[in-house]
XYZ file of C-alpha atoms in Angstrom:
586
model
C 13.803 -4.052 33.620
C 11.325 -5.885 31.637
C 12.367 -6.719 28.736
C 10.531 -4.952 25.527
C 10.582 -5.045 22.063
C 11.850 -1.385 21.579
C 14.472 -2.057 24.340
C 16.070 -5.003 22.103
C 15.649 -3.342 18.748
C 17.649 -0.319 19.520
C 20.309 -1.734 21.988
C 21.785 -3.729 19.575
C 25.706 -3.229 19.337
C 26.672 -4.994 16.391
C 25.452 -4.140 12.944
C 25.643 -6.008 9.940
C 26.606 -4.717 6.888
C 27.058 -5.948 2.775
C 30.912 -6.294 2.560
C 33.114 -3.477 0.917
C 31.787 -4.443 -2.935
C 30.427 -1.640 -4.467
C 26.415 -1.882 -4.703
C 24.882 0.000 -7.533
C 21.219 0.819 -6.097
C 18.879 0.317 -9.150
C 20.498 -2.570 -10.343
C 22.283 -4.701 -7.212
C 20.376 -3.206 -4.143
C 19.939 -6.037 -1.594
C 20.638 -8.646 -4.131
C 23.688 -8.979 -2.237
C 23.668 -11.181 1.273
C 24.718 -9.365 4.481
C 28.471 -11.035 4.875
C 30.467 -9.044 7.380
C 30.107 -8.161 11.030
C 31.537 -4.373 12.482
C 31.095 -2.400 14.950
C 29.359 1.194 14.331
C 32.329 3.244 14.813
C 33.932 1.025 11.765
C 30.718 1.898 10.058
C 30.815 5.784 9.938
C 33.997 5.794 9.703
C 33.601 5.262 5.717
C 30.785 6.522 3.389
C 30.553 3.130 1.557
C 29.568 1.643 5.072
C 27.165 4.031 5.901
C 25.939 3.920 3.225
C 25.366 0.316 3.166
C 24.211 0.454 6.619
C 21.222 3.323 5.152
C 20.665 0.319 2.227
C 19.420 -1.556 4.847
C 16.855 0.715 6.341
C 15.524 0.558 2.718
C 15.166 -2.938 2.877
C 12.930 -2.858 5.144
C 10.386 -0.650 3.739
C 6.726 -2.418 3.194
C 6.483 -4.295 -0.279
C 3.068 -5.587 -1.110
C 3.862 -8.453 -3.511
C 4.275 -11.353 -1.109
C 7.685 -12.692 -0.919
C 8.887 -15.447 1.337
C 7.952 -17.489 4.526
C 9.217 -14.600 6.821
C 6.855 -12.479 8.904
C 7.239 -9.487 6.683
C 7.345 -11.726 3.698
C 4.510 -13.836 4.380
C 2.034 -11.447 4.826
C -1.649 -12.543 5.443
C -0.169 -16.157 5.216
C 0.666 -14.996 1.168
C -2.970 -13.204 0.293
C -3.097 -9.802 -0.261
C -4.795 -6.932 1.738
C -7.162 -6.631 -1.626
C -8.827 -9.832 -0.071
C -10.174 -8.211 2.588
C -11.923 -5.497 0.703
C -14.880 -4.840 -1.682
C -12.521 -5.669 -4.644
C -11.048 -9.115 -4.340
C -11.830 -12.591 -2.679
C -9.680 -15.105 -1.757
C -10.011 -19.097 -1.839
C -6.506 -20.010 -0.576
C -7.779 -22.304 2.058
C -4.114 -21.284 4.005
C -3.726 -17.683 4.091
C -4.381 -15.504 6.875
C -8.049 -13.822 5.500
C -9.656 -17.374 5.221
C -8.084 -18.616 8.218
C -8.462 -15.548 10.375
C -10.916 -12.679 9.028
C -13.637 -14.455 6.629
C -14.235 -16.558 9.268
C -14.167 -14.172 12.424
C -10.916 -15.717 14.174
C -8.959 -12.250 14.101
C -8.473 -11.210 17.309
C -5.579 -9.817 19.560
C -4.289 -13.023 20.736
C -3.278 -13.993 16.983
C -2.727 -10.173 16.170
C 1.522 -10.734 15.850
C 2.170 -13.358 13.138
C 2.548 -13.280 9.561
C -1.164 -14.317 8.709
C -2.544 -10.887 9.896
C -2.805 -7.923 7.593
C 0.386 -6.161 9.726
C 2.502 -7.811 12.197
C 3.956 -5.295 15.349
C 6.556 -6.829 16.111
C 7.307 -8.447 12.516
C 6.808 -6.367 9.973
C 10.386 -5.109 10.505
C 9.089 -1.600 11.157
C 10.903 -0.863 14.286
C 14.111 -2.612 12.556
C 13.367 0.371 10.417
C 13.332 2.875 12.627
C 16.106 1.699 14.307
C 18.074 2.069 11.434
C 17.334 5.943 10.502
C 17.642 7.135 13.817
C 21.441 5.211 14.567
C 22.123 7.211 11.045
C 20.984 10.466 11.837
C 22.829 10.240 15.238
C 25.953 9.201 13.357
C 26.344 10.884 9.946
C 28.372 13.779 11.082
C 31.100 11.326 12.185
C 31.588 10.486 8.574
C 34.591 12.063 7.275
C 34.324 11.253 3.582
C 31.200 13.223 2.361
C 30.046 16.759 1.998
C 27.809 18.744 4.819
C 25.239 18.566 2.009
C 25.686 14.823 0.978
C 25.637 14.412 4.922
C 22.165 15.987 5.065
C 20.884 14.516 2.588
C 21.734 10.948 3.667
C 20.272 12.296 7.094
C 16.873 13.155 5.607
C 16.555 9.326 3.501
C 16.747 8.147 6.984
C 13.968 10.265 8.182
C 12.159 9.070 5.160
C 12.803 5.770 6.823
C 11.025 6.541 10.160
C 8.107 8.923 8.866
C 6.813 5.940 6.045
C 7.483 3.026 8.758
C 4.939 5.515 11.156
C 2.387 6.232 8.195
C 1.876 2.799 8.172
C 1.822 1.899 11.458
C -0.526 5.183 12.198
C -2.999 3.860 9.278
C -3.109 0.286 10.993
C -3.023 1.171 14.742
C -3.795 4.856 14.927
C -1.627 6.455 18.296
C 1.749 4.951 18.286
C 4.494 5.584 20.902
C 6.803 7.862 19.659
C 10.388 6.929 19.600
C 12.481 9.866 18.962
C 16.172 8.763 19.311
C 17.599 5.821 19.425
C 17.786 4.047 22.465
C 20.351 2.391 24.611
C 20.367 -0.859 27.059
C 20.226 1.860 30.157
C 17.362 4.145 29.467
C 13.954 3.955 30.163
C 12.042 2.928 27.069
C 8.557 2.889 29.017
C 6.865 4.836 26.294
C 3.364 4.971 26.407
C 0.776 5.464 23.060
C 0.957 9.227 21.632
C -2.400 10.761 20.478
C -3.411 10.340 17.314
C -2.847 13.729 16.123
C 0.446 13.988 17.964
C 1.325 10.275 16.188
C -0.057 12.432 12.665
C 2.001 15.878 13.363
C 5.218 14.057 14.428
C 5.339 12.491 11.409
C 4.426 15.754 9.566
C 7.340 17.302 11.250
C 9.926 14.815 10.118
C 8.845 14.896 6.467
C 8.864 18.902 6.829
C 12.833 18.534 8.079
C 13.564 15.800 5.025
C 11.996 17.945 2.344
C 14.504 20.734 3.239
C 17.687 18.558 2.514
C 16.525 16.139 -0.219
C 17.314 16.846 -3.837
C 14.301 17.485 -6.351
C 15.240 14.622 -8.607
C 17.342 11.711 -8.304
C 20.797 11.623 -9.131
C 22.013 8.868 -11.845
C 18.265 7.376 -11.599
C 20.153 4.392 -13.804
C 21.828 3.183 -10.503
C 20.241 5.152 -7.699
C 16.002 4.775 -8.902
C 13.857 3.964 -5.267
C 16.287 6.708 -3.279
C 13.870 9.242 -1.266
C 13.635 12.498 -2.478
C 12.047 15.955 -2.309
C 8.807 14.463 -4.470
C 8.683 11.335 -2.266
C 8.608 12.956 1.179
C 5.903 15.863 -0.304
C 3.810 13.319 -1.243
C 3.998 11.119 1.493
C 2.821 14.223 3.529
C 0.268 14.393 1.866
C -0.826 10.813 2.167
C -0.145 11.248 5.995
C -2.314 14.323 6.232
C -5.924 12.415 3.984
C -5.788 9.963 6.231
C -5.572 12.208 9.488
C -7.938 14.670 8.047
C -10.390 11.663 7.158
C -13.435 10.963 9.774
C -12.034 7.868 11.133
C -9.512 10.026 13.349
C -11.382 13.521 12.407
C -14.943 13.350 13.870
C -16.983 14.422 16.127
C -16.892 11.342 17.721
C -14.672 7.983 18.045
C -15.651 5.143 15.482
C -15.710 3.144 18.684
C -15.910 3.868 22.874
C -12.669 2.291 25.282
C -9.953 3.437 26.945
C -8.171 4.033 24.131
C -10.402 6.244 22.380
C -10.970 7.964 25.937
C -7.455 8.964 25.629
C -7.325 9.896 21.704
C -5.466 7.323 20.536
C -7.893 6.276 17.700
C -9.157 9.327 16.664
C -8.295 13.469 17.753
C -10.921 13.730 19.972
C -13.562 16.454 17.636
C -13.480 17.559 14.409
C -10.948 19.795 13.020
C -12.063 21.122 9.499
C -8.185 22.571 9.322
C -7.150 19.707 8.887
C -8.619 19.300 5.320
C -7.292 22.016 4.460
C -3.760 20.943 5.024
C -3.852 17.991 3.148
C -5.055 19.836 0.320
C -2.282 22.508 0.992
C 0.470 19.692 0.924
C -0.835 17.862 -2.172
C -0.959 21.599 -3.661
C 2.650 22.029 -2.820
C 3.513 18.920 -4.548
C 2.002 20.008 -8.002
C 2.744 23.030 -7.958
C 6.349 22.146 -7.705
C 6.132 19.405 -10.727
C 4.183 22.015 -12.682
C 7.282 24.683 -12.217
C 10.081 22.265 -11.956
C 9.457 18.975 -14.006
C 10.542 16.084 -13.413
C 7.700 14.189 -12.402
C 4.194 13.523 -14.204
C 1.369 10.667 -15.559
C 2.297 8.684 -17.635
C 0.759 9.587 -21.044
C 1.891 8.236 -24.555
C -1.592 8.606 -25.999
C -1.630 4.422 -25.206
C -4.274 4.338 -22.646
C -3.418 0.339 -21.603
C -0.188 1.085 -21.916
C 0.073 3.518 -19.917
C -1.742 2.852 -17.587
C 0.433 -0.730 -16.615
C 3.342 1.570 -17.133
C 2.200 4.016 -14.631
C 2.446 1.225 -11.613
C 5.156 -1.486 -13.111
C 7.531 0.457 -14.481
C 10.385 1.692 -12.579
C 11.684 4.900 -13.042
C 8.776 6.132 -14.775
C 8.568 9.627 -13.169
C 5.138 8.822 -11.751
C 5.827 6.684 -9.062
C 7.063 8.940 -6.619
C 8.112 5.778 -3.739
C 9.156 3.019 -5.491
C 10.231 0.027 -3.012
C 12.073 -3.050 -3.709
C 13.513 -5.913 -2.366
C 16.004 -6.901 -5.489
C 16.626 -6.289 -9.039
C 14.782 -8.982 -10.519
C 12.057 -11.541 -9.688
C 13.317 -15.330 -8.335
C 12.098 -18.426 -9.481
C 9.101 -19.992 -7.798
C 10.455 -21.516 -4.640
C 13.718 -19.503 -4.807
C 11.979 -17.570 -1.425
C 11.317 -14.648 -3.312
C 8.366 -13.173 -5.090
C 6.248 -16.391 -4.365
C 2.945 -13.935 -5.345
C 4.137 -13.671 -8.875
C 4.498 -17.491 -9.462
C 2.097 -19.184 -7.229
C -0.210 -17.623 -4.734
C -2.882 -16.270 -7.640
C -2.749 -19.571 -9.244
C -4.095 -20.838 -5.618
C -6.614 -18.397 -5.281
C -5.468 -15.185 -3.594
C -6.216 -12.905 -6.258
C -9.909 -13.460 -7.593
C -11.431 -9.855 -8.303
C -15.510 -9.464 -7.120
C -18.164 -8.821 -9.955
C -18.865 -5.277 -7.680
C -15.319 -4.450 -8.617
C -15.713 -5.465 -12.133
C -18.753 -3.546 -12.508
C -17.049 0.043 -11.140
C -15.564 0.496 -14.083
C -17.193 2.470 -16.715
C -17.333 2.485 -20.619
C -14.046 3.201 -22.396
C -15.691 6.700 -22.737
C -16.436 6.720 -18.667
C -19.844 6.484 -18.732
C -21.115 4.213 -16.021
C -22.176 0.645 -17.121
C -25.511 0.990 -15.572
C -26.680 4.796 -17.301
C -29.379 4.977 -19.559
C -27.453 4.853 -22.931
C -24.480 3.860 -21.688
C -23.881 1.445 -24.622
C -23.209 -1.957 -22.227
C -24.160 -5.505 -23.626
C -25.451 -7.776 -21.034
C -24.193 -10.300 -24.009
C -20.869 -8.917 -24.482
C -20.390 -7.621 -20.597
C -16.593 -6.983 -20.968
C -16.454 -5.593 -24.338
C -15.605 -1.329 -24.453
C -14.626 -0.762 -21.074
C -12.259 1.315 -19.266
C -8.608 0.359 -20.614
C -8.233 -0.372 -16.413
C -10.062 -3.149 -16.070
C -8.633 -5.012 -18.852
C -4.768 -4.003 -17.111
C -6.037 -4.821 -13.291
C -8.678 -7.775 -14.261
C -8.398 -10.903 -16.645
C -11.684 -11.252 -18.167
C -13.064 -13.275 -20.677
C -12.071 -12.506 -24.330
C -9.016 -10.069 -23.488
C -5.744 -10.610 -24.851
C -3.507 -12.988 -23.133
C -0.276 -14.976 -23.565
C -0.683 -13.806 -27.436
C -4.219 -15.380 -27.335
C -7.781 -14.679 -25.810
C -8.383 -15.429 -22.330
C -10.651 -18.070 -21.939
C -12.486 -17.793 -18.491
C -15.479 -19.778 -19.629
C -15.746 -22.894 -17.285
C -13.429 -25.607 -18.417
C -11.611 -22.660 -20.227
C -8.350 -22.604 -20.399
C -8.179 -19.895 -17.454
C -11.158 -21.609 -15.704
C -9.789 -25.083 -15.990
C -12.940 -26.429 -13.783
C -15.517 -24.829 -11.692
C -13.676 -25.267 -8.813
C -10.469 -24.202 -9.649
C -9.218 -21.471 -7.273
C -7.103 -19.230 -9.349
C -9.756 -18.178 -11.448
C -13.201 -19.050 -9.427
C -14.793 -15.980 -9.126
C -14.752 -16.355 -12.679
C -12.130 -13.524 -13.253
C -8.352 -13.468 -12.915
C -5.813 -11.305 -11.862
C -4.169 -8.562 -14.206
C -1.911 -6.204 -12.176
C 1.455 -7.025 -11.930
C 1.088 -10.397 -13.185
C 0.422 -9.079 -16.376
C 0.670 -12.306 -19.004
C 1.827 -14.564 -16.117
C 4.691 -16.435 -18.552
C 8.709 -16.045 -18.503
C 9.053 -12.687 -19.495
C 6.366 -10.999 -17.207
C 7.232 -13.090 -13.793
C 10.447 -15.207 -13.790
C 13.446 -12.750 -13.859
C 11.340 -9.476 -14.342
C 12.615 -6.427 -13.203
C 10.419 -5.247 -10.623
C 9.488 -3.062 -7.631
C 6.240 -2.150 -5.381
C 4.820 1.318 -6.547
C 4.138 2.093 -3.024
C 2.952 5.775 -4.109
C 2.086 7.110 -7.281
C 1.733 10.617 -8.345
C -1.862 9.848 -9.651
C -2.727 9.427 -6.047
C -1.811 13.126 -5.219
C -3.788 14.965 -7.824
C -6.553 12.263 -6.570
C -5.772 13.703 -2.565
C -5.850 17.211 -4.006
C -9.388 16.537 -5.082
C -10.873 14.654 -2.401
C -9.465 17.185 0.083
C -10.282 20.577 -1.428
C -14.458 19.115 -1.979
C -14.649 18.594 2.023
C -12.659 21.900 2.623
C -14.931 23.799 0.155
C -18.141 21.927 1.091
C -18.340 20.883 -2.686
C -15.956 20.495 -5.761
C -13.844 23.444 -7.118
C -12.860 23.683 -10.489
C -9.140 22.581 -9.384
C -11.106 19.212 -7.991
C -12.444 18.697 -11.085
C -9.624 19.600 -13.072
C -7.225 16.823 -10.437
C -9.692 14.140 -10.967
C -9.948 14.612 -14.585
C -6.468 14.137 -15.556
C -6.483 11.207 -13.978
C -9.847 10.248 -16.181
C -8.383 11.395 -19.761
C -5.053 9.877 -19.148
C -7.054 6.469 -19.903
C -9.234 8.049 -22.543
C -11.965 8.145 -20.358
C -14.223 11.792 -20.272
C -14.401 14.101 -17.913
C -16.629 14.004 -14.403
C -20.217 14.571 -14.951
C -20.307 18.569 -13.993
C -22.420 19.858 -10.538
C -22.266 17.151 -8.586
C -23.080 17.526 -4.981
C -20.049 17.501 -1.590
C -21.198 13.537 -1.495
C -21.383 12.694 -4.891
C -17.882 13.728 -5.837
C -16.944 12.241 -2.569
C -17.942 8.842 -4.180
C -16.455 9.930 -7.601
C -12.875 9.912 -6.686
C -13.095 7.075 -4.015
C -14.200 5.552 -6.693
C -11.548 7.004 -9.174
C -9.458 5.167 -6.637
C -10.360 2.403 -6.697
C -10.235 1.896 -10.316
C -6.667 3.405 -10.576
C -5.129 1.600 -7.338
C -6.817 -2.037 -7.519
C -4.470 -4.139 -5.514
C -1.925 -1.473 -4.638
C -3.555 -1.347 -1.106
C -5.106 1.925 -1.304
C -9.103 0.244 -1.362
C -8.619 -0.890 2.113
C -7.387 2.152 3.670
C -9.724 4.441 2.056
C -12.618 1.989 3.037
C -11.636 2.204 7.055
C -10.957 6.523 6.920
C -14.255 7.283 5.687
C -15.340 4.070 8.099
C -17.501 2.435 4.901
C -19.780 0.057 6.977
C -21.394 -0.968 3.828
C -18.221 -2.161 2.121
C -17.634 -4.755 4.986
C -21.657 -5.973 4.663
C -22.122 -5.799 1.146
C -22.324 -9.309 -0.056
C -20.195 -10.219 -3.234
C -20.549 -12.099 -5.884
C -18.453 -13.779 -8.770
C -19.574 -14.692 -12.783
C -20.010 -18.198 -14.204
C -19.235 -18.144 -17.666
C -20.102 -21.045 -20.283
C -19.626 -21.483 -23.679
C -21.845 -23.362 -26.160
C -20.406 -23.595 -29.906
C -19.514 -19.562 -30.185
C -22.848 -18.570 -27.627
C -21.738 -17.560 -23.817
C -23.867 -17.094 -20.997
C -23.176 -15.293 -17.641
C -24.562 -16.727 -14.230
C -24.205 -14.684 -10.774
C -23.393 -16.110 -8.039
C -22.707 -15.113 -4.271
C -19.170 -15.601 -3.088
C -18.439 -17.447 0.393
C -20.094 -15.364 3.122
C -17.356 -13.550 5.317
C -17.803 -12.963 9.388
C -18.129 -9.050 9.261
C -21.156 -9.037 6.390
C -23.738 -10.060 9.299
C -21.522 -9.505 12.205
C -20.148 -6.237 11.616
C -18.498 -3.794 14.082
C -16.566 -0.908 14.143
C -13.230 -2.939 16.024
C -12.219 -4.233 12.329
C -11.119 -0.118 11.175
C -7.917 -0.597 13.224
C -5.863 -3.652 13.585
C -5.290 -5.205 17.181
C -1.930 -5.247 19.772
C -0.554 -8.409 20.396
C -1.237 -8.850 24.096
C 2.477 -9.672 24.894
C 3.256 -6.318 23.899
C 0.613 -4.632 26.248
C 1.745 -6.835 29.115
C 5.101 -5.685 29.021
C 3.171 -2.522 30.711
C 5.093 0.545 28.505
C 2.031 2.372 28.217
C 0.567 0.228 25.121
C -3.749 0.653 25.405
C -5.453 -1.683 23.619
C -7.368 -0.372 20.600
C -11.377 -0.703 21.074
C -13.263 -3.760 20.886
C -10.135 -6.237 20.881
């Protein structure tokens, strides 16, 4: 038999565990190296081993702060997915987008390291699945632990598999469908499923974990970033957007092949249903925080505050899937959290002037209305509290100062200097870049927050309703006032709240790697040809002065097509002939 990737990832006898220490899970989870070798009837033959065995399947959940030199790690060769969007541009000369997507290089034959947006074989999402489905096949042999406790541990693993699938379904579309997990004698020729069948499968195992996970988490102090009840609804819901969206929902494919011949990369018409169950399962969600508690935005009355608590915080009852990789940030070349200390200082994170510009007035009026109140001499001054938490502009506070991106600043140390040359900085999760923000912070990916349900609700119920409900409104709203900004502009047409909340989230989830998939499911052509430009700022005695300028020219703004919505298979994988089509155009 040929050998496959899915073969070798679930015949694997041995499994390696943490030894018999006790692990606390918010403050010790995989801090601690792997150290012992045993077999997997030693395994669930204890709790504590199972357990740790579970622990692992967490550890390989996606984590969008770049980490280390491993695939998964070294995503996009350290740049971030923002880099390939609307909202951010890159001038690290090394990382994947300059080396393989500003420059048209991307293609299938390069599709399976760590410089591409997601690696197949690397990304450690079989490893992943591998994991929950040896659990859920095990966990009854455990003779330490309740039924209850049993099923519960049963759904985190199903957790496991369903997120590890959402993100392989938003990247690829049709995946094959591993239900079980596999040994070195059975046939593991599995070919691509549809796209809706990839969409409902997934649906199917978050319905089965919501039944057995607990509302809230237990001792949050030690167990914070465990799946629960919130986390699977609103992964649902994520699951169902993007399936309801028209890059899979559509009267026709975004592009013609085999693999589109065959529904793979899209559901082969136009289901309007389909809306209406992703509004259903975001309604589910809040209805359930509105009876039960628990969960909710973060709102002190400190808009900034707020706001960075919302995403950085763990624990914060508004991130409903918080992933991590350990306790607290490393040092710079430790081989962990290499984003936090280096990669923005050599360009990776350099927001766009269009991204600048979305965001309104600090009372939400856009910059650009009659009235509005902007200064073309004071350009940053009174905007939304967002900006000045996602972008470092000019004038802000920083390091117990004011940020000085003028050229020859100290943020804009020369014209040329990379971490700063679109002539902004990055904000979001570096927050003052010093000691107390980055070395040894306490960290963790906000990989869904519950802003981006009441944001789902809203989107979905204006395309089921052929134009905004109150309840839209009201969803997109809260969102609005939690950062002091007013409320939507009332009667706006189907389209024109469309654009509202993609917009909404794009302001709220700037470099949380939302942009980018919301770009590709509503297939924004524009986005990708839009040309982008950065702000040269000089100071003269106390005067400053503001000078556009385009950014570097990337392959797709004159050379667009369709191809770049879904990522490509590595060739090696399709030649191992399992049934793996191609996606179109690569």
């Amino acid at each position: 038999m040929k050998e496959k990737k899915i073969i070798y990832i679930f015949a694997m006898l041995v499994l390696i565990v943490t030894s018999c220490e006790k692990v606390e899970f918010g403050n010790e989870f995989l801090d601690k190296p792997p150290s012992v070798d045993v077999t997997k009837d030693t395994i669930f033959n204890s709790l504590e081993l199972a357990q740790r065995y579970l622990w692992q399947g967490y550890s390989t959940l996606p984590y969008g702060l770049n980490l280390n030199f491993s695939a998964k790690g070294n995503k996009l060769g350290m740049d971030l997915l923002e880099s390939l969007t609307d909202l951010n541009h890159t001038f690290m000369p090394w990382g994947g987008v300059n080396q393989l997507y500003y420059n048209g290089q991307y293609n299938a034959a390069v599709a399976d390291n760590s410089r591409v947006k997601y690696s197949y074989t690397g990304e450690e999402s079989w490893d992943g699945i591998r994991i929950g489905w040896v659990f859920i096949e095990n966990a009854d042999l455990i003779p330490d632990a309740s039924p209850e406790y049993i099923a519960q541990l049963k759904a985190e693993a199903k957790m496991l598999i369903a997120l590890h699938y959402t993100d392989m379904f938003r990247h690829y579309g049709g995946m094959p469908w591993v239900d079980h997990a596999y040994t070195p004698t059975e046939n593991t020729d599995l070919p691509r499923s549809t796209s809706k069948e990839t969409m409902n499968n997934i649906v199917a195992l978050l319905d089965e974990a919501i039944a057995d996970l607990p509302w809230l988490t237990d001792d949050p102090a030690n167990w914070d970033g465990r799946f629960n009840k919130a986390a699977a609804m609103g992964l649902k819901a994520r699951v169902l957007l993007f399936g309801a969206s028209p890059l899979f929902n559509d009267n026709q494919p975004y592009l013609a092949g085999e693999a589109s011949d065959k529904n793979y990369t899209w559901h082969g018409n136009y289901d309007p249903d389909l809306w209406a169950q992703a509004a259903q399962a975001a309604k589910d969600l809040l209805d359930r925080v509105a009876l039960e508690g628990g969960y909710g935005l973060k709102n002190t009355g400190n808009p900034r505050q707020d706001f960075q608590d919302a995403y950085y915080d763990r624990g914060n009852g508004e991130v409903l899937i918080s992933t991590r990789v350990r306790y607290r940030s490393g040092f710079r070349f430790d081989g962990q959290y290499y984003f936090y200390q280096s990669a923005a200082g050599y360009g990776t994170a350099c927001p766009t002037k269009e991204y600048v510009d979305m965001f309104p007035m600090a009372d939400g009026t856009p910059i650009d209305a009659t009235g509005s109140g902007w200064d073309p001499n004071d350009p940053w001054a009174n905007r939304d509290p967002r900006l000045y938490e996602t972008v470092l502009v000019n004038g802000d506070d920083f390091k117990g100062r004011t940020a000085e991106l003028w050229i020859n600043g100290r943020e804009r140390r020369n014209i040329n200097f990379n971490g700063t040359k679109s002539g902004f900085g990055i904000k979001k999760f570096l927050l003052d870049q010093n000691g107390a923000t980055s070395f040894q912070s306490v960290v963790h990916w906000p990989y869904m927050r519950l802003a981006e349900v009441y944001l789902t609700y809203a989107e979905a119920l204006n395309e089921v309703n052929g134009g905004p409900t109150a309840e839209a409104y009201a969803a997109v709203n809260l969102i609005r006032n939690r950062v002091g900004l007013n409320n939507l502009t009332p009667g706006l047409s189907q389209d024109e709240f469309r654009e509202a909340v993609l917009l909404e989230r794009a302001l709220e989830f700037g470099y949380e790697e939302v942009r980018w998939f919301d770009i590709i499911r509503w297939k924004k052509e524009d986005a990708f040809k839009t040309k982008l430009h950065g702000v040269n700022t000089r100071k003269v005695g106390n005067t400053f002065s503001y000078e556009v300028f385009e950014l570097p020219e990337r392959f797709w703004q004159d050379n667009f097509s369709p191809k770049w919505y879904l990522s490509a298979f590595p060739p090696d994988e399709i030649n191992k002939g399992y049934g793996l089509v191609q996606n179109p155009g690569w």
